[in-house]
Coordinates of C-alpha atoms in Angstrom, one line a residue:
X1 CA 21.9 7.9 9.6
X2 CA 20.4 4.4 10.7
X3 CA 21.9 1.8 8.4
X4 CA 19.3 -1.0 8.6
X5 CA 16.0 -1.7 9.8
X6 CA 16.1 -3.8 13.0
X7 CA 19.2 -3.0 15.0
X8 CA 18.6 0.6 15.3
X9 CA 15.2 -0.1 17.3
X10 CA 16.7 -2.9 19.4
X11 CA 17.0 -0.5 22.5
X12 CA 13.3 -0.5 22.8
X13 CA 10.7 2.0 21.9
X14 CA 10.8 5.6 22.7
X15 CA 7.6 6.7 21.2
X16 CA 3.8 6.1 21.6
X17 CA 1.5 4.1 19.3
X18 CA 4.0 2.7 16.9
X19 CA 7.1 5.1 17.3
X20 CA 10.3 3.2 17.6
X21 CA 13.1 5.7 17.7
X22 CA 14.1 8.9 15.9
X23 CA 14.3 6.9 12.8
X24 CA 10.7 6.1 12.6
X25 CA 11.0 2.5 11.3
X26 CA 7.3 2.8 10.4
X27 CA 5.4 3.3 13.3
X28 CA 1.9 4.8 13.3
X29 CA 2.8 7.5 15.7
X30 CA 6.1 8.4 14.0
X31 CA 4.4 8.7 10.7
X32 CA 1.5 10.9 12.1
X33 CA 3.8 13.1 14.0
X34 CA 5.9 13.5 10.5
X35 CA 2.8 14.6 9.0
X36 CA 3.2 12.6 5.7
X37 CA -0.3 11.5 5.1
X38 CA -3.3 11.7 7.2
X39 CA -4.8 8.5 7.9
X40 CA -8.3 9.2 6.4
X41 CA -9.7 6.5 4.4
X42 CA -11.9 8.4 2.5
X43 CA -9.1 10.7 1.6
X44 CA -7.0 7.6 0.5
X45 CA -9.7 5.8 -1.6
X46 CA -10.9 9.1 -3.1
X47 CA -14.4 9.2 -1.5
X48 CA -14.0 12.5 0.2
X49 CA -12.9 13.9 -3.5
X50 CA -16.1 12.6 -4.8
X51 CA -18.1 14.0 -2.0
X52 CA -16.6 17.6 -2.4
X53 CA -17.4 17.2 -6.2
X54 CA -21.1 16.4 -5.3
X55 CA -21.2 19.5 -2.9
X56 CA -19.6 21.6 -5.7
X57 CA -22.4 20.3 -8.2
X58 CA -25.3 21.0 -5.9
X59 CA -23.7 24.4 -5.1
X60 CA -24.0 25.3 -8.9
X61 CA -27.3 23.9 -9.0
X62 CA -28.5 26.5 -6.2
X63 CA -26.9 29.3 -8.1
X64 CA -28.6 28.4 -11.4
X65 CA -32.1 28.2 -9.5
X66 CA -31.3 31.7 -8.5
X67 CA -30.9 32.5 -12.2
X68 CA -34.3 31.0 -12.9
X69 CA -36.1 33.0 -10.5
X70 CA -34.8 36.1 -11.8
X71 CA -35.7 34.7 -15.3
X72 CA -39.4 34.1 -13.8
X73 CA -39.4 37.7 -12.5
X74 CA -38.3 38.9 -16.1
X75 CA -41.2 36.9 -17.9
X76 CA -43.8 38.5 -15.2
X77 CA -42.5 41.9 -16.5
X78 CA -43.1 41.0 -19.8
X79 CA -39.9 39.0 -20.8
X80 CA -42.1 36.6 -23.1
X81 CA -42.4 32.9 -23.8
X82 CA -38.6 32.4 -24.5
X83 CA -37.9 33.3 -21.2
X84 CA -40.0 30.9 -19.7
X85 CA -38.7 28.1 -21.9
X86 CA -35.1 28.8 -20.6
X87 CA -36.7 28.7 -17.1
X88 CA -38.2 25.3 -17.6
X89 CA -34.9 23.8 -19.2
X90 CA -33.0 25.2 -16.3
X91 CA -35.3 23.7 -13.9
X92 CA -35.1 20.3 -15.6
X93 CA -31.4 20.8 -15.6
X94 CA -31.5 21.3 -11.8
X95 CA -33.7 18.4 -11.3
X96 CA -31.5 16.1 -12.9
X97 CA -28.4 17.4 -11.4
X98 CA -29.8 16.7 -8.1
X99 CA -30.7 13.1 -9.1
X100 CA -26.9 12.7 -10.3
X101 CA -25.7 14.3 -7.4
X102 CA -27.7 12.1 -4.9
X103 CA -26.7 9.0 -6.9
X104 CA -22.8 10.0 -6.6
X105 CA -23.5 10.5 -2.8
X106 CA -25.1 7.3 -2.5
X107 CA -22.5 5.5 -4.5
X108 CA -19.7 6.8 -2.3
X109 CA -21.6 5.9 0.8
X110 CA -21.9 2.3 -0.3
X111 CA -18.3 2.0 -1.4
X112 CA -17.3 3.3 2.0
X113 CA -19.4 1.0 3.6
X114 CA -18.3 -1.9 1.6
X115 CA -14.7 -1.1 2.4
X116 CA -15.3 -0.8 6.4
X117 CA -18.0 -3.2 7.3
X118 CA -15.6 -6.0 8.5
X119 CA -14.1 -3.6 11.0
X120 CA -17.3 -3.7 13.1
X121 CA -17.4 -6.1 16.0
X122 CA -18.3 -9.5 14.9
X123 CA -17.5 -8.7 11.0
X124 CA -13.9 -9.4 11.0
X125 CA -12.8 -10.4 7.5
X126 CA -11.9 -14.2 7.4
X127 CA -8.4 -15.1 7.9
X128 CA -7.0 -18.7 8.1
X129 CA -4.4 -19.1 10.8
X130 CA -0.8 -19.6 9.6
X131 CA -2.1 -18.6 5.9
X132 CA 1.0 -17.0 3.9
X133 CA 0.7 -14.9 0.5
X134 CA 3.7 -16.5 -1.1
X135 CA 4.0 -20.2 -1.7
X136 CA 7.0 -21.7 0.3
X137 CA 7.3 -19.0 3.1
X138 CA 7.0 -19.9 6.6
X139 CA 4.6 -18.2 8.8
X140 CA 6.0 -16.3 11.7
X141 CA 3.6 -14.2 13.1
X142 CA 4.7 -10.5 14.0
X143 CA 3.2 -8.8 17.2
X144 CA 0.0 -6.9 16.6
X145 CA 1.6 -3.9 17.9
X146 CA 3.9 -3.9 14.9
X147 CA 1.2 -3.6 12.0
X148 CA -2.2 -2.3 11.6
X149 CA -5.0 -4.6 10.5
X150 CA -6.4 -3.5 7.0
X151 CA -8.2 -4.8 3.8
X152 CA -5.7 -3.9 1.1
X153 CA -5.5 -3.6 -1.8
X154 CA -9.5 -2.5 -1.1
X155 CA -8.6 0.3 1.2
X156 CA -4.9 1.0 0.1
X157 CA -3.9 0.2 -3.3
X158 CA -0.5 -1.5 -3.1
X159 CA 2.1 -0.5 -5.9
X160 CA 5.3 -0.5 -4.2
X161 CA 8.2 -3.1 -2.5
X162 CA 10.4 -1.7 0.0
X163 CA 14.1 -3.5 0.1
X164 CA 15.3 -3.6 3.9
X165 CA 18.5 -4.9 5.4
X166 CA 18.3 -6.2 8.8
X167 CA 21.8 -5.2 10.3
X168 CA 21.7 -8.6 12.1
X169 CA 20.5 -12.2 11.4
X170 CA 17.4 -13.9 10.2
X171 CA 16.7 -14.8 13.7
X172 CA 17.2 -11.6 15.3
X173 CA 14.6 -10.1 12.8
X174 CA 11.8 -12.8 13.7
X175 CA 12.5 -12.0 17.3
X176 CA 12.1 -8.3 17.3
X177 CA 9.1 -8.4 14.9
X178 CA 7.5 -10.5 17.6
X179 CA 8.5 -7.9 20.3
X180 CA 5.4 -5.5 20.9
X181 CA 7.9 -3.0 22.2
X182 CA 9.8 -2.8 19.1
X183 CA 6.7 -1.5 17.4
X184 CA 7.8 -1.8 13.7
X185 CA 8.1 -5.0 11.3
X186 CA 8.1 -6.0 7.7
X187 CA 6.1 -8.3 5.6
X188 CA 8.7 -10.7 4.9
X189 CA 12.4 -11.8 6.0
X190 CA 14.6 -13.5 3.6
X191 CA 17.7 -15.5 4.9
X192 CA 21.0 -15.8 3.2
X193 CA 20.2 -19.4 1.9
X194 CA 16.9 -18.0 0.2
X195 CA 14.8 -19.2 3.2
X196 CA 11.5 -17.0 3.5
X197 CA 9.6 -16.0 6.7
X198 CA 6.5 -14.1 6.3
X199 CA 5.4 -12.2 9.4
X200 CA 2.5 -10.0 8.5
X201 CA -0.2 -10.7 5.9
X202 CA -0.2 -8.4 2.8
X203 CA -3.8 -7.3 3.6
X204 CA -2.3 -5.4 6.6
X205 CA -0.1 -2.4 7.0
X206 CA 3.2 -3.1 8.4
X207 CA 5.2 -0.5 10.1
X208 CA 8.5 -0.8 8.3
X209 CA 9.3 2.4 6.4
X210 CA 9.1 5.4 8.7
X211 CA 6.4 7.0 6.4
X212 CA 2.7 6.3 6.8
X213 CA 1.7 6.7 3.3
X214 CA 4.6 4.3 1.9
X215 CA 3.4 1.8 4.7
X216 CA 0.0 1.7 3.4
X217 CA 0.8 1.4 -0.2
X218 CA 3.8 -1.0 0.1
X219 CA 5.1 -4.6 0.9
X220 CA 8.3 -4.5 2.9
X221 CA 10.8 -7.2 2.4
X222 CA 13.8 -7.8 4.9
X223 CA 17.1 -9.4 4.1
X224 CA 19.5 -10.9 6.6
X225 CA 22.7 -9.1 6.9
X226 CA 24.8 -6.0 7.0
X227 CA 24.8 -2.9 4.5
X228 CA 28.5 -2.7 4.7
X229 CA 29.2 -6.4 4.2
X230 CA 28.9 -7.4 0.5
X231 CA 28.9 -10.9 1.3
X232 CA 25.7 -10.5 3.1
X233 CA 24.0 -10.5 -0.3
X234 CA 24.1 -14.0 -1.7
X235 CA 23.0 -15.5 -4.7
X236 CA 20.4 -17.5 -3.1
X237 CA 19.1 -14.5 -1.3
X238 CA 18.8 -12.5 -4.5
X239 CA 17.1 -15.4 -6.2
X240 CA 14.5 -16.0 -3.7
X241 CA 13.7 -12.4 -2.9
X242 CA 13.5 -11.5 -6.7
X243 CA 10.6 -14.5 -7.0
X244 CA 8.8 -12.8 -4.2
X245 CA 8.9 -9.3 -5.5
X246 CA 8.1 -10.6 -9.0
X247 CA 4.9 -12.3 -7.4
X248 CA 4.0 -9.2 -5.7
X249 CA 4.2 -7.2 -8.9
X250 CA 2.2 -9.6 -10.7
X251 CA -0.4 -9.7 -7.8
X252 CA -0.8 -6.1 -7.6
X253 CA -0.4 -5.1 -11.2
X254 CA 2.7 -2.8 -11.2
X255 CA 5.8 -2.8 -13.2
X256 CA 9.3 -4.2 -12.1
X257 CA 11.3 -0.8 -12.0
X258 CA 13.0 1.3 -9.7
X259 CA 10.1 3.5 -9.2
X260 CA 7.9 0.8 -7.7
X261 CA 10.8 -1.4 -6.0
X262 CA 12.7 0.9 -3.8
X263 CA 15.3 0.8 -1.2
X264 CA 14.3 2.0 2.4
X265 CA 16.9 5.1 2.0
X266 CA 14.7 6.1 -0.7
X267 CA 11.4 6.5 1.3
X268 CA 10.7 10.2 1.9
X269 CA 11.4 11.2 5.4
X270 CA 13.6 8.3 6.6
X271 CA 17.1 8.6 7.8
X272 CA 18.0 5.1 7.0
X273 CA 20.8 3.9 4.6
X274 CA 19.6 0.3 3.4
X275 CA 19.8 -1.7 1.5
X276 CA 23.3 0.0 1.2
X277 CA 26.0 0.7 -1.7
X278 CA 26.6 -3.3 -1.7
X279 CA 22.8 -4.2 -3.0
X280 CA 23.0 -4.8 -6.7
X281 CA 19.9 -3.1 -8.1
X282 CA 20.8 -4.2 -11.8
X283 CA 21.0 -7.7 -11.0
X284 CA 18.1 -7.8 -8.6
X285 CA 16.0 -6.1 -11.2
X286 CA 17.1 -8.4 -14.0
X287 CA 15.9 -11.4 -11.9
X288 CA 12.7 -10.0 -10.9
X289 CA 11.9 -9.3 -14.6
X290 CA 13.2 -12.9 -15.7
X291 CA 11.0 -14.2 -13.2
X292 CA 7.9 -12.2 -14.3
X293 CA 8.6 -13.3 -18.0
X294 CA 9.0 -17.0 -17.0
X295 CA 5.7 -17.0 -14.9
X296 CA 4.0 -15.3 -18.0
X297 CA 5.2 -17.9 -20.5
X298 CA 4.1 -20.7 -18.0
X299 CA 0.6 -18.9 -17.7
X300 CA 0.2 -18.7 -21.4
X301 CA 1.1 -22.2 -22.0
X302 CA 2.8 -23.8 -25.1
X303 CA 1.9 -22.3 -28.6
X304 CA -0.9 -24.1 -30.6
X305 CA 0.3 -26.5 -33.5
X306 CA -1.1 -26.2 -37.0
X307 CA -3.5 -29.0 -37.8

């Protein structure tokens, strides 16, 4: 079992595209080899499911048409006007179903195109250099080898925060995240004094958890320190990290609970143990929820006074 996120991969990459080591810190190669979730955008966003439903409906329409032909033959044999009426109703139903199916297929195609048009050459989604998603964070760009460009949450809905511990210093985390041979990185790094760096835009899929599905749906936050040293986790670090996590919960609309805020150790398929036994989950979640309440009150403003 690897304790933290960074130190286990400092020896260099042992895999291909995105594979750091046996731990699989989050690289694409390691995730694909594990077979956790296939990287199929249409499967992720549901368009394949919609297309299958259309095909099923069209198949059913074909079956009904066969029944109608049988009814026509019955009518020719003396089945009467009632059979003809049923046939006409079936024909109308078939025609209407075909229109609905064609419309659904067109909608799915348009939805897919809207998600992926900017990936075509010359259509890159606009991104300002050095722009951060959390006010006060310092931008320190990770190597492009350590993440995958995306258009989240349009292509991959975000509903998780994954908590990591570096097993090293703040500076160490930034250094290895800038190293293309490391092939892993988290979106943010938090220092002991609460100082924050953002290394990957939240739009993009960071290779941080060792599970492709979790990478696509989550934001990864690294914390300076060591899992076996309780002094690593300072009050300033908890407070700063909680403000960041609350902002992420608010931005993407998911609750601040242990289903949606998890440790690296809880990611399926990982062999990491961070954030470890000294991470105070109860205090951390209280801080996140308190921050959410505070920002909600600030948004609502003061109560109106009676005239």
